[in-house]
Amino acid sequence: MPRFIYFSLQVNTLNKELQSEFIEVMNEIWASDQIRSAVLISSKPGCFVAGADINMLAACKTPQEAAQVSQEGQKMFEKLEKSTKPIVAAISGSCLGGGLELAISCQYRIAIKDRKTVLGVPEVLLGILPGAGGTQRLPKMVGVPAAFDMMLTGRSIRADRAKKMGLVDQLVEPLGPGLKPPEERTIEYLEEVAVSFAKGLADKKISSKRNKGLMEKLTSYAMTIPFVRQQIYKKVEEQVQKQTKGLYPAPLKIIDKFGELAMTKESKALMGLYHGQVLCKKNKFGAPQKEVKQLAILGAGLMGAGIAQVSVDKGLNTILKDATLAGLGRGQQQVFKGLNDKVKKKALTSFERDSIFSNLTGQLDYQNFEKADMVIEAVFEDLSLKHKVLKEVEAVIPDHCVFASNTSALPINEIAAVSKRPEKVIGMHYFSPVDKMQLLEIITTQKTSKDTTASAVAVGLKQGKVIVVVKDGPGFYTTRCLAPMMSEVIRILQEGVGPKKLDSLTTSFGFPVGAATLADEVGVDVAKHVAEDLGKAFGERFGGGSLELLQQMVAKGFLGRKSGKGFYIYQEGSKDKNLNSDMDSILAGLKLPARPEVSSDEDIQYRLVTRFVNEAVMCLQEGILATPAEGDIGAVFGLGFPPCLGGPFRFVDLYGAQKVVDRLRKYEAAYGKQFTPCQLLIDHANSPGKKFYP
Amino acid sequence: MTSILTYTFKSLPSTSKWALRFSLRPLSCSSQLWAAPAVQTKSKKTLAKPNIRNIVVVDGVRIPFLLSGTSYKDLMPHDLARAALSGLLHRTNVPKEVVDYIIFGTVVQEVKTSNVAREAALGAGFSDKTPAHTVTMACISANQAMTTGVGLIASGQCDVIVAGGVELMSDVPIRHSRKMRKMMLDLNKAKTLGQRLSLISKFRLNFLSPELPAVAEFSTNETMGHSADRLAAAFAVSRLEQDEYALRSHTLAKKAQDEGLLSDVVPFKVPGKDTVTKDSGIRPSSLEQMAKLKPAFIKPYGTVTAANSSFLTDGASAMLIMAEEKALAMGYKPKAYLRDFVYVSQDPKDQLLLGPTYATPKVLEKAGLTMNDIDVFEFHEAFSGQILANFKAMDSDWFTQNYMGRKTKVGSLPLEKFNNWGGSLSLGHPFGATGCRLVMAAANRLRKEGGQYSLVAACAAGGQGHAMIVEAYPK
């Protein structure tokens, strides 16, 4: 007599206990002649299996141990794949990594078609690779090109796309309210549908084989020819090398081994970032007394409109105020375009776009500001202007309303100096483009109340940001770390290294954007502004390159991308960028002699990185930063510090504090104070057991 | 964390599980499905309100509702509306000049006759001095036409109103693509040969792909059948329950047709074709036959099929509404009063078809009635699954508390009083015309069955709904 068996995975990461219990249950299924098919489903809505337990891998001490973990998984899935009794995976929520490998080992997959249900093998983002047979099964299932794309980029695939690719066999639409909460009933419905398919499969009324298209048949045939296979692997390897510049070990070893990978520095760095990110997605200040329901943004420029977009997106009622109709119109168009681009990518429907856009109110006056719970100003970076709007706004907002300033360098306490209620003033430093950059740096002054901070963090989290909370000071944390590095960039350019060469040196070190390009992107005028301000605040330590370079560029209108010219020339519609030849004379005029002892490619890279790292550690030493984890997240997510290094603090831990100090001393000998290692770094170098991360 | 994985055996043998379901269902539901109507006496005498004019239905008619693509397929919508209007004139003998205003509901508009009410009125020989307008509110368009008329009478603006509705699904406007339309419009404006040639040179073959009228909800892009299937699943309405309900609708409609109870139907001599006298969609089948059909929307495992959904229908209806004193002065014996009514709306995605659930308690409260006071229920049947989901929603404390903000459930509907002469599933559903059919069925059933109050309710695209109390006119 046929029977059904149900699993409910209650904690949805694969770990050792789960593995052994799973095997036990499966053996029971296979042994019983009462059971003809089975359904594998999670009882937790929103999560099928989110992958192998990262802690389990992190706990591995040797490559052998890690490899064993992987092999056990492989064995388990192999048995599953060979099961003569059909097993149906019913997927609701994230089905990632080991979860997807589990699902594709089953005979049939049914997934909920909602935004929460995503399938993917994100291992590569942690510097490892699908370790339980995914590398073999995925290509068979979706074809080699799609499989490599998934494994090499780690991208998550939504259920409807997965159906088209052949990764899942059936979709189930989520249900609305009925006799119980929608999520609960949807899971139940998924189970009902899965059971009917399991029965159909056992009765051979449904076939688990899908019809492959001609292209698929051809490619799978071609892959059986060794020569073709080698050529494809070669091509893939080239692609990977090009994209990762050889810095990320995992992609290439996907064609190779697992055990070694889990033990690499890069993998440790990436796993560290993963943990840091989880940490920075929590509000450690607790729930604010009053939830922000009405937001107002001053200034509809690039930043203001960007902040508006990520707010209305999440259902926050948002007022966008600007001084001029033209400025406001530009900002509204930016928000609309941002949303409309999502419609084009099918991430939103046009109706959803319209209803999201209706959360935005554009205006030129302070109407309805008396209902605002938070005001974020994003006006031009000028202290007197910021003072002016702060006073204007305080005259109209209610008592509980938080005033947040989006500034990249102006100290918040100086802005708050004219406030009647400095406890309600806080800094919220967004990064451009706001809808793409995940980081939000929140800056608290000594007077900022805890509730104000909680409120700002809550809004940031709602906007989908990864948040670091830092103390006030010139340049806060992010800008302050970037400034000395940018100063070094200028010196290197003055010493005769061309922008293209400099870009390639930085990207090959792991920075996603080259140093010269970065200056163009940020805006040369902004860089100059920051360099002047921070130069005043920190003096000689922030010296290096000559400020005059930036001043001359600004004078000539070479402001970077926004003015069409900077170190490079930017043309609308053209992706190629050529060097701006007018820079030659400026650079020639400010030329410095290069010092051969510290001018090798490697030295140039380390001169940039060590100044960055030294400043970051100093921020921790001075208490600007509360934790090293926040420092790493801020550097990687906000400034593009090489993710494979895990952030400045992880870098010190993995590279060795002593070696960092040695480097700094070497450059100090050539250039002086700018490279003097800070005390905390020296402390770490002196006691080798001391780590930022235990 | 000790035990990460827990598992349970639900070791019900599947055969017995299914058998259980099959055997239980008829017991729990079918016995009710066929019970004879009961006649009750009311505590409340009438719903008349002081200082508000009583509004009555003198009579109403409809041309037979036909499956789309059959006898009406060569006509235009206003032809159907004209036939209904002529039938009304014939039935009531109302002098054309006393009609103050004409209102029609329609959904898929023929662009040539976008104010179909006016074109039909002129063509039916009504006075050209009688203004007419057209309203649209998806499946409750005719209801909107009636209640607009009620408003005009109640506010003293009019005394005599003709309200109706029409839909011709045999022909729908299929447009050129936007690109093609743009080019054609630009060509109109082009002055020189050069301009014209340069415009024509931009022509691409894909400009010719036509634009079909939307079959899906604009806001969600989901077809109604798909939404109904999800709704049925959300309320755990089984395929068998749906088929049983559809069979009931067809069986009752057939019975009503055979017994001559569908007295609102007037014959229509279709030009060039035979006279149509009967609704054509009534086809009682068997559960076995119905079980063979494949799901129509959620394939392959959905539960909504062609057999348990309303079908595409052509048809038109019209009724004469008057202030009571006017009707009496003209010597009419009205059929019913039109009393309190409500419109509701809710989430067009997950609650698209739950309008009746929201509207029912609201209109009952407004009229000061309870479910027990209602003798006749006439609900629009878009899908079996939709009707049964509404039943379950109204009978669920969880749903009413969490989604309707009410303390207690609305209650269960007595099936023996429900759509006893068939419904949209069997009689057909010409979108714009169904509302008048519902009210006339309610009025005629009240007279026939001797009841006093009827509740009419319907759902509509856009997540909207409507309900109205119809009170029998004392004999």
Coordinates of C-alpha atoms in Angstrom, one line a residue, chain B:
Chain B
M1 CA 20.5 22.4 18.8
T2 CA 20.0 18.8 19.2
S3 CA 17.5 17.6 16.7
I4 CA 17.5 19.6 13.5
L5 CA 15.4 17.4 11.5
T6 CA 12.1 16.1 12.6
Y7 CA 9.9 14.1 10.4
T8 CA 6.5 12.6 10.6
F9 CA 4.8 9.8 8.9
K10 CA 1.4 10.8 7.7
S11 CA 0.7 7.2 7.0
L12 CA -2.8 7.5 5.7
P13 CA -3.0 5.1 2.8
S14 CA -3.6 7.3 -0.1
T15 CA -6.5 5.3 -1.6
S16 CA -8.5 5.4 1.6
K17 CA -7.7 9.1 1.9
W18 CA -9.2 9.9 -1.4
A19 CA -12.1 7.6 -1.0
L20 CA -12.9 9.3 2.3
R21 CA -13.0 12.7 0.5
F22 CA -15.2 11.4 -2.2
S23 CA -17.7 9.7 0.1
L24 CA -17.8 12.5 2.6
R25 CA -18.5 15.3 0.1
P26 CA -21.9 14.4 -1.1
L27 CA -23.0 13.8 2.5
S28 CA -21.9 17.2 3.7
C29 CA -23.0 19.3 0.8
S30 CA -25.2 17.7 -1.7
S31 CA -28.1 17.1 0.7
Q32 CA -28.3 20.8 1.1
L33 CA -27.8 21.5 -2.5
W34 CA -31.2 20.2 -3.6
A35 CA -33.5 21.0 -0.7
A36 CA -36.8 22.8 -1.3
P37 CA -37.1 26.5 -0.4
A38 CA -38.7 27.3 2.9
V39 CA -41.1 30.2 3.4
Q40 CA -40.7 32.3 6.5
T41 CA -42.6 35.2 8.0
K42 CA -40.8 38.4 8.6
S43 CA -40.6 40.5 11.7
K44 CA -39.9 43.6 9.8
K45 CA -42.7 44.9 7.6
T46 CA -40.9 47.0 5.1
L47 CA -37.7 48.9 4.5
A48 CA -39.3 52.2 3.6
K49 CA -37.5 55.1 5.1
P50 CA -39.2 58.4 6.1
N51 CA -38.6 61.3 3.8
I52 CA -37.0 59.1 1.1
R53 CA -38.9 58.3 -2.0
N54 CA -39.8 54.6 -2.6
I55 CA -38.3 53.4 -5.8
V56 CA -39.8 50.5 -7.6
V57 CA -39.1 48.1 -10.4
V58 CA -42.1 48.1 -12.7
D59 CA -40.7 45.3 -14.8
G60 CA -37.6 44.1 -16.6
V61 CA -36.7 42.0 -19.5
R62 CA -33.7 40.5 -21.2
I63 CA -33.1 39.0 -24.6
P64 CA -31.9 35.3 -24.4
F65 CA -28.3 35.0 -23.3
L66 CA -26.4 33.2 -25.9
L67 CA -22.9 31.6 -26.1
S68 CA -20.6 34.1 -27.9
G69 CA -20.1 33.4 -31.5
T70 CA -23.6 32.1 -32.2
S71 CA -26.7 33.8 -33.4
Y72 CA -25.8 37.3 -32.3
K73 CA -22.3 37.2 -33.8
D74 CA -23.0 39.5 -36.7
L75 CA -24.8 42.2 -34.7
M76 CA -23.4 45.2 -33.0
P77 CA -23.8 45.8 -29.2
H78 CA -26.4 48.5 -29.7
D79 CA -28.5 46.0 -31.7
L80 CA -28.8 43.8 -28.6
A81 CA -29.5 46.7 -26.4
R82 CA -32.1 47.9 -28.8
A83 CA -33.8 44.5 -28.7
A84 CA -33.9 44.6 -24.9
L85 CA -35.3 48.1 -25.0
S86 CA -38.0 47.2 -27.5
G87 CA -38.9 44.2 -25.4
L88 CA -39.2 46.4 -22.4
L89 CA -41.5 48.8 -24.3
H90 CA -43.6 45.9 -25.4
R91 CA -43.8 44.4 -22.0
T92 CA -44.6 47.5 -20.0
N93 CA -46.3 49.7 -22.6
V94 CA -44.6 52.7 -21.1
P95 CA -45.2 55.8 -23.2
K96 CA -41.8 56.7 -24.6
E97 CA -42.1 60.4 -23.7
V98 CA -42.4 59.8 -20.0
V99 CA -39.0 58.2 -19.7
D100 CA -36.7 60.9 -18.2
Y101 CA -33.4 59.2 -18.6
I102 CA -31.7 56.0 -19.9
I103 CA -28.6 54.4 -18.5
F104 CA -26.8 51.3 -19.8
G105 CA -23.9 49.4 -18.5
T106 CA -21.3 47.8 -20.7
V107 CA -17.7 46.6 -20.3
V108 CA -15.9 45.9 -23.6
Q109 CA -16.9 49.0 -25.6
E110 CA -17.4 49.1 -29.3
V111 CA -15.6 52.3 -30.1
K112 CA -18.2 53.3 -32.8
T113 CA -20.9 53.3 -30.2
S114 CA -19.1 54.3 -27.1
N115 CA -22.3 55.8 -25.6
V116 CA -24.2 52.6 -26.4
A117 CA -27.1 53.7 -24.3
R118 CA -27.8 56.7 -26.6
E119 CA -27.4 54.8 -29.8
A120 CA -29.7 51.9 -28.6
A121 CA -32.3 54.3 -27.3
L122 CA -32.5 56.2 -30.6
G123 CA -32.6 52.9 -32.6
A124 CA -35.3 51.5 -30.3
G125 CA -37.5 54.4 -31.1
F126 CA -37.3 56.2 -27.7
S127 CA -37.8 60.0 -27.8
D128 CA -34.7 61.8 -29.1
K129 CA -35.4 64.2 -26.2
T130 CA -34.5 61.5 -23.7
P131 CA -30.9 61.8 -22.6
A132 CA -28.9 58.6 -22.2
H133 CA -25.5 57.7 -20.8
T134 CA -23.3 54.6 -20.5
V135 CA -21.5 53.4 -17.3
T136 CA -18.9 50.8 -16.9
M137 CA -17.8 49.0 -13.7
A138 CA -16.9 45.5 -15.0
C139 CA -19.3 42.8 -14.1
I140 CA -21.4 45.2 -12.0
S141 CA -22.0 47.7 -14.8
A142 CA -25.7 47.1 -15.0
N143 CA -25.9 47.3 -11.2
Q144 CA -24.2 50.7 -11.5
A145 CA -26.8 51.7 -14.2
M146 CA -29.6 50.8 -11.9
T147 CA -28.2 52.5 -8.8
T148 CA -27.4 55.6 -10.8
G149 CA -31.0 55.6 -11.7
V150 CA -32.0 55.1 -8.1
G151 CA -29.9 58.1 -7.2
L152 CA -31.6 60.3 -9.8
I153 CA -35.0 59.3 -8.6
A154 CA -34.2 59.5 -4.9
S155 CA -32.8 63.0 -5.3
G156 CA -35.9 64.1 -7.1
Q157 CA -34.2 64.8 -10.5
C158 CA -36.1 62.1 -12.4
D159 CA -39.3 60.0 -12.0
V160 CA -38.9 57.4 -14.7
I161 CA -35.6 55.7 -15.6
V162 CA -34.7 52.9 -18.0
A163 CA -31.6 51.0 -16.8
G164 CA -30.0 48.2 -18.6
G165 CA -26.8 46.6 -19.8
V166 CA -25.4 45.0 -22.8
E167 CA -22.4 42.9 -23.9
L168 CA -21.4 41.4 -27.2
M169 CA -18.4 39.2 -26.7
S170 CA -18.7 37.8 -30.3
D171 CA -17.0 40.9 -31.5
V172 CA -14.4 42.8 -29.5
P173 CA -12.3 45.8 -30.7
I174 CA -8.9 44.5 -31.8
R175 CA -6.6 47.5 -32.4
H176 CA -3.5 48.2 -34.4
S177 CA -0.4 48.3 -32.4
R178 CA 0.6 51.6 -30.8
K179 CA 3.5 51.9 -33.2
M180 CA 1.2 51.4 -36.2
R181 CA -1.4 53.8 -34.8
K182 CA 1.3 56.4 -34.2
M183 CA 2.6 56.1 -37.7
M184 CA -0.9 56.4 -39.2
L185 CA -1.7 59.4 -37.1
D186 CA 1.6 61.0 -38.1
L187 CA 0.9 60.2 -41.7
N188 CA -2.3 62.2 -41.4
K189 CA -0.3 65.2 -40.4
A190 CA 2.5 64.8 -42.9
K191 CA 2.2 67.5 -45.6
T192 CA 4.7 66.7 -48.3
L193 CA 5.4 63.6 -50.2
G194 CA 8.9 63.5 -48.7
Q195 CA 7.5 63.6 -45.1
R196 CA 5.1 60.8 -46.0
L197 CA 7.8 58.7 -47.6
S198 CA 10.2 59.2 -44.6
L199 CA 7.4 58.1 -42.3
I200 CA 6.6 55.0 -44.4
S201 CA 10.3 54.1 -44.5
K202 CA 10.1 53.6 -40.7
F203 CA 7.5 51.0 -41.1
R204 CA 8.4 47.6 -39.7
L205 CA 6.5 44.3 -40.1
N206 CA 6.0 44.0 -36.4
F207 CA 3.8 47.2 -36.5
L208 CA 1.1 44.9 -37.9
S209 CA 0.9 42.7 -34.8
P210 CA -2.6 43.5 -33.4
E211 CA -3.4 44.5 -29.9
L212 CA -6.1 42.4 -28.3
P213 CA -8.4 43.7 -25.6
A214 CA -6.9 42.9 -22.2
V215 CA -8.0 39.6 -20.8
A216 CA -6.2 40.3 -17.6
E217 CA -6.6 42.6 -14.7
F218 CA -4.6 45.7 -15.6
S219 CA -3.1 46.3 -12.2
T220 CA -1.9 42.7 -11.7
N221 CA -1.7 41.3 -15.2
E222 CA -3.5 38.2 -13.9
T223 CA -6.4 36.7 -15.7
M224 CA -9.6 36.4 -13.7
G225 CA -9.7 32.6 -14.1
H226 CA -6.2 32.3 -12.7
S227 CA -7.1 34.5 -9.8
A228 CA -10.3 32.4 -9.2
D229 CA -8.2 29.2 -9.2
R230 CA -5.8 30.7 -6.6
L231 CA -8.8 31.9 -4.6
A232 CA -10.4 28.5 -4.6
A233 CA -7.0 27.0 -3.5
A234 CA -6.7 29.6 -0.7
F235 CA -10.0 28.6 0.7
A236 CA -9.3 24.9 0.0
V237 CA -12.2 24.5 -2.3
S238 CA -11.8 21.1 -4.1
R239 CA -12.3 20.4 -7.8
L240 CA -15.2 18.1 -6.9
E241 CA -17.0 20.8 -4.8
Q242 CA -16.7 23.2 -7.8
D243 CA -18.0 20.7 -10.3
E244 CA -20.9 19.8 -8.0
Y245 CA -21.8 23.4 -7.6
A246 CA -21.6 24.0 -11.4
L247 CA -23.8 21.0 -12.0
R248 CA -26.3 22.4 -9.5
S249 CA -26.4 25.7 -11.3
H250 CA -27.0 24.0 -14.7
T251 CA -29.6 21.6 -13.3
L252 CA -31.6 24.3 -11.5
A253 CA -31.4 26.6 -14.6
K254 CA -32.7 23.8 -16.8
K255 CA -35.5 23.2 -14.4
A256 CA -36.4 26.9 -14.3
Q257 CA -36.3 27.1 -18.0
D258 CA -38.4 24.0 -18.5
E259 CA -41.0 25.3 -16.0
G260 CA -41.2 28.7 -17.7
L261 CA -39.9 30.5 -14.6
L262 CA -37.4 32.7 -16.6
S263 CA -40.2 35.1 -17.5
D264 CA -37.8 38.0 -18.0
V265 CA -36.6 36.5 -21.3
V266 CA -38.2 38.1 -24.3
P267 CA -37.8 36.6 -27.8
F268 CA -35.5 38.3 -30.2
K269 CA -35.9 38.0 -34.0
V270 CA -32.3 38.2 -35.2
P271 CA -32.2 39.8 -38.6
G272 CA -31.5 37.1 -41.2
K273 CA -31.7 34.4 -38.6
D274 CA -34.4 32.6 -36.6
T275 CA -36.1 34.0 -33.6
V276 CA -34.1 33.3 -30.5
T277 CA -36.3 32.4 -27.5
K278 CA -34.1 30.6 -25.0
D279 CA -30.8 31.0 -23.2
S280 CA -28.3 28.7 -24.9
G281 CA -25.7 27.9 -22.3
I282 CA -27.7 25.7 -20.0
R283 CA -26.1 22.2 -20.3
P284 CA -26.5 20.0 -17.4
S285 CA -23.8 17.3 -17.6
S286 CA -22.5 14.7 -15.2
L287 CA -19.8 14.8 -12.6
E288 CA -18.0 12.1 -14.5
Q289 CA -18.0 14.2 -17.7
M290 CA -17.0 17.3 -15.9
A291 CA -14.1 15.5 -14.1
K292 CA -12.5 14.7 -17.4
L293 CA -11.9 18.3 -18.3
K294 CA -8.4 19.7 -17.9
P295 CA -7.8 22.9 -15.8
A296 CA -8.2 26.0 -17.9
F297 CA -5.9 28.4 -16.2
I298 CA -3.4 26.9 -13.7
K299 CA -2.1 24.0 -15.7
P300 CA -1.8 21.1 -15.0
Y301 CA -2.9 21.0 -11.4
G302 CA -5.5 23.8 -11.1
T303 CA -9.2 23.2 -10.3
V304 CA -11.0 25.8 -12.4
T305 CA -12.2 24.3 -15.7
A306 CA -14.4 25.4 -18.5
A307 CA -17.2 23.5 -16.9
N308 CA -17.1 25.2 -13.6
S309 CA -16.6 28.8 -15.0
S310 CA -19.1 31.2 -16.5
F311 CA -18.7 31.3 -20.3
L312 CA -18.4 34.1 -22.8
T313 CA -21.9 35.4 -23.5
D314 CA -23.8 37.8 -25.7
G315 CA -26.8 39.5 -24.3
A316 CA -28.7 42.6 -23.1
S317 CA -31.2 43.5 -20.4
A318 CA -33.3 46.5 -19.5
M319 CA -35.7 47.5 -16.8
L320 CA -38.1 50.2 -16.0
I321 CA -37.5 51.9 -12.6
M322 CA -39.9 54.5 -11.2
A323 CA -40.7 56.5 -8.2
E324 CA -43.5 54.5 -6.5
E325 CA -46.0 57.3 -6.6
K326 CA -45.4 57.8 -10.3
A327 CA -45.8 54.1 -11.1
L328 CA -49.0 54.0 -9.1
A329 CA -50.3 57.2 -10.8
M330 CA -49.7 55.6 -14.1
G331 CA -51.6 52.5 -13.1
Y332 CA -48.7 50.1 -12.8
K333 CA -48.5 47.2 -10.4
P334 CA -44.7 47.3 -9.5
K335 CA -42.8 44.1 -8.9
A336 CA -40.3 45.1 -6.3
Y337 CA -38.7 47.9 -4.3
L338 CA -35.0 48.7 -4.8
R339 CA -33.7 49.3 -1.3
D340 CA -30.3 49.8 0.3
F341 CA -27.2 49.1 -1.8
V342 CA -23.5 49.2 -1.3
Y343 CA -20.3 49.1 -3.4
V344 CA -17.2 47.7 -1.9
S345 CA -13.6 47.2 -3.1
Q346 CA -10.6 45.3 -2.0
D347 CA -7.2 44.0 -3.0
P348 CA -7.4 43.2 -6.8
K349 CA -4.7 40.5 -6.6
D350 CA -5.6 38.1 -3.8
Q351 CA -9.2 39.1 -3.1
L352 CA -10.3 40.0 -6.6
L353 CA -13.6 38.0 -6.5
L354 CA -14.5 38.4 -2.8
G355 CA -16.8 41.4 -3.3
P356 CA -19.9 39.6 -2.1
T357 CA -18.2 38.7 1.1
Y358 CA -17.5 42.3 1.9
A359 CA -20.7 43.7 0.5
T360 CA -23.2 41.3 2.2
P361 CA -22.8 42.2 5.9
K362 CA -22.5 45.8 5.0
V363 CA -25.8 46.0 3.1
L364 CA -27.6 43.8 5.7
E365 CA -26.5 46.2 8.4
K366 CA -27.5 49.2 6.4
A367 CA -31.0 47.8 5.9
G368 CA -31.2 46.6 9.5
L369 CA -31.7 43.0 8.4
T370 CA -30.0 39.7 9.3
M371 CA -29.1 36.8 7.1
N372 CA -32.2 35.0 8.4
D373 CA -34.5 37.8 7.0
I374 CA -33.4 37.1 3.5
D375 CA -35.7 34.8 1.5
V376 CA -34.0 34.9 -1.8
F377 CA -30.3 35.1 -2.6
E378 CA -29.2 36.0 -6.1
F379 CA -25.5 36.1 -6.4
H380 CA -23.5 36.5 -9.6
E381 CA -21.6 33.2 -10.3
A382 CA -18.4 34.1 -12.0
F383 CA -16.8 30.7 -11.1
S384 CA -17.9 27.9 -8.9
G385 CA -14.7 28.3 -7.0
Q386 CA -15.4 32.0 -6.5
I387 CA -18.9 31.3 -5.1
L388 CA -17.7 28.6 -2.8
A389 CA -14.8 30.7 -1.6
N390 CA -17.2 33.5 -0.8
F391 CA -19.3 31.0 1.2
K392 CA -16.3 29.9 3.1
A393 CA -15.0 33.4 3.7
M394 CA -18.3 34.5 5.1
D395 CA -18.4 31.5 7.3
S396 CA -14.9 32.0 8.6
D397 CA -14.2 33.8 11.9
W398 CA -10.5 34.0 10.9
F399 CA -11.1 35.7 7.6
T400 CA -13.8 38.1 8.8
Q401 CA -11.7 39.1 11.8
N402 CA -8.4 39.5 10.0
Y403 CA -9.5 41.0 6.7
M404 CA -12.9 42.6 7.2
G405 CA -12.3 44.0 10.7
R406 CA -15.5 42.4 12.0
K407 CA -15.8 40.7 15.4
T408 CA -17.8 37.7 14.1
K409 CA -18.2 35.8 10.9
V410 CA -21.0 36.8 8.5
G411 CA -22.4 33.4 8.7
S412 CA -23.3 30.6 6.4
L413 CA -25.6 31.1 3.4
P414 CA -28.6 28.8 3.2
L415 CA -28.1 27.0 -0.1
E416 CA -31.8 26.2 -0.4
K417 CA -32.5 29.9 -1.0
F418 CA -29.5 30.5 -3.2
N419 CA -29.7 31.0 -7.0
N420 CA -32.6 28.6 -7.3
W421 CA -33.2 29.4 -10.9
G422 CA -29.6 29.0 -12.0
G423 CA -26.9 31.6 -12.2
S424 CA -24.3 33.1 -14.4
L425 CA -22.5 29.7 -14.7
S426 CA -25.5 28.2 -16.5
L427 CA -27.6 31.2 -17.8
G428 CA -24.6 33.0 -19.0
H429 CA -22.8 36.2 -18.1
P430 CA -22.8 39.1 -20.6
F431 CA -20.7 41.3 -18.4
G432 CA -22.6 44.5 -18.8
A433 CA -26.1 43.0 -18.6
T434 CA -25.9 40.5 -15.7
G435 CA -26.8 43.0 -13.0
C436 CA -30.4 43.5 -14.3
R437 CA -30.8 39.8 -14.7
L438 CA -29.9 39.3 -11.0
V439 CA -32.4 41.9 -9.8
M440 CA -35.2 40.6 -12.1
A441 CA -34.5 37.0 -10.9
A442 CA -34.7 38.3 -7.3
A443 CA -38.0 40.1 -7.9
N444 CA -39.6 37.3 -9.8
R445 CA -38.5 34.7 -7.3
L446 CA -39.8 36.8 -4.4
R447 CA -43.2 36.8 -6.1
K448 CA -43.1 33.2 -7.0
E449 CA -41.8 31.9 -3.7
G450 CA -43.7 34.4 -1.6
G451 CA -40.7 35.9 0.2
Q452 CA -40.2 39.5 1.2
Y453 CA -36.5 40.3 1.0
S454 CA -33.9 39.4 -1.5
L455 CA -30.1 40.0 -1.4
V456 CA -28.4 40.5 -4.7
A457 CA -24.6 40.5 -4.8
A458 CA -21.9 40.4 -7.3
C459 CA -18.1 40.6 -7.7
A460 CA -16.3 42.5 -10.4
A461 CA -12.9 42.9 -12.0
G462 CA -10.8 45.5 -10.2
G463 CA -11.5 43.9 -6.9
Q464 CA -14.9 45.5 -6.5
G465 CA -18.2 44.3 -5.4
H466 CA -21.9 45.2 -5.0
A467 CA -24.9 44.2 -3.0
M468 CA -28.5 45.4 -2.9
I469 CA -31.6 44.6 -1.0
V470 CA -34.7 44.0 -3.2
E471 CA -38.0 44.0 -1.4
A472 CA -41.1 42.3 -2.8
Y473 CA -43.9 44.7 -3.7
P474 CA -47.0 43.8 -1.7
K475 CA -49.4 41.9 -3.8

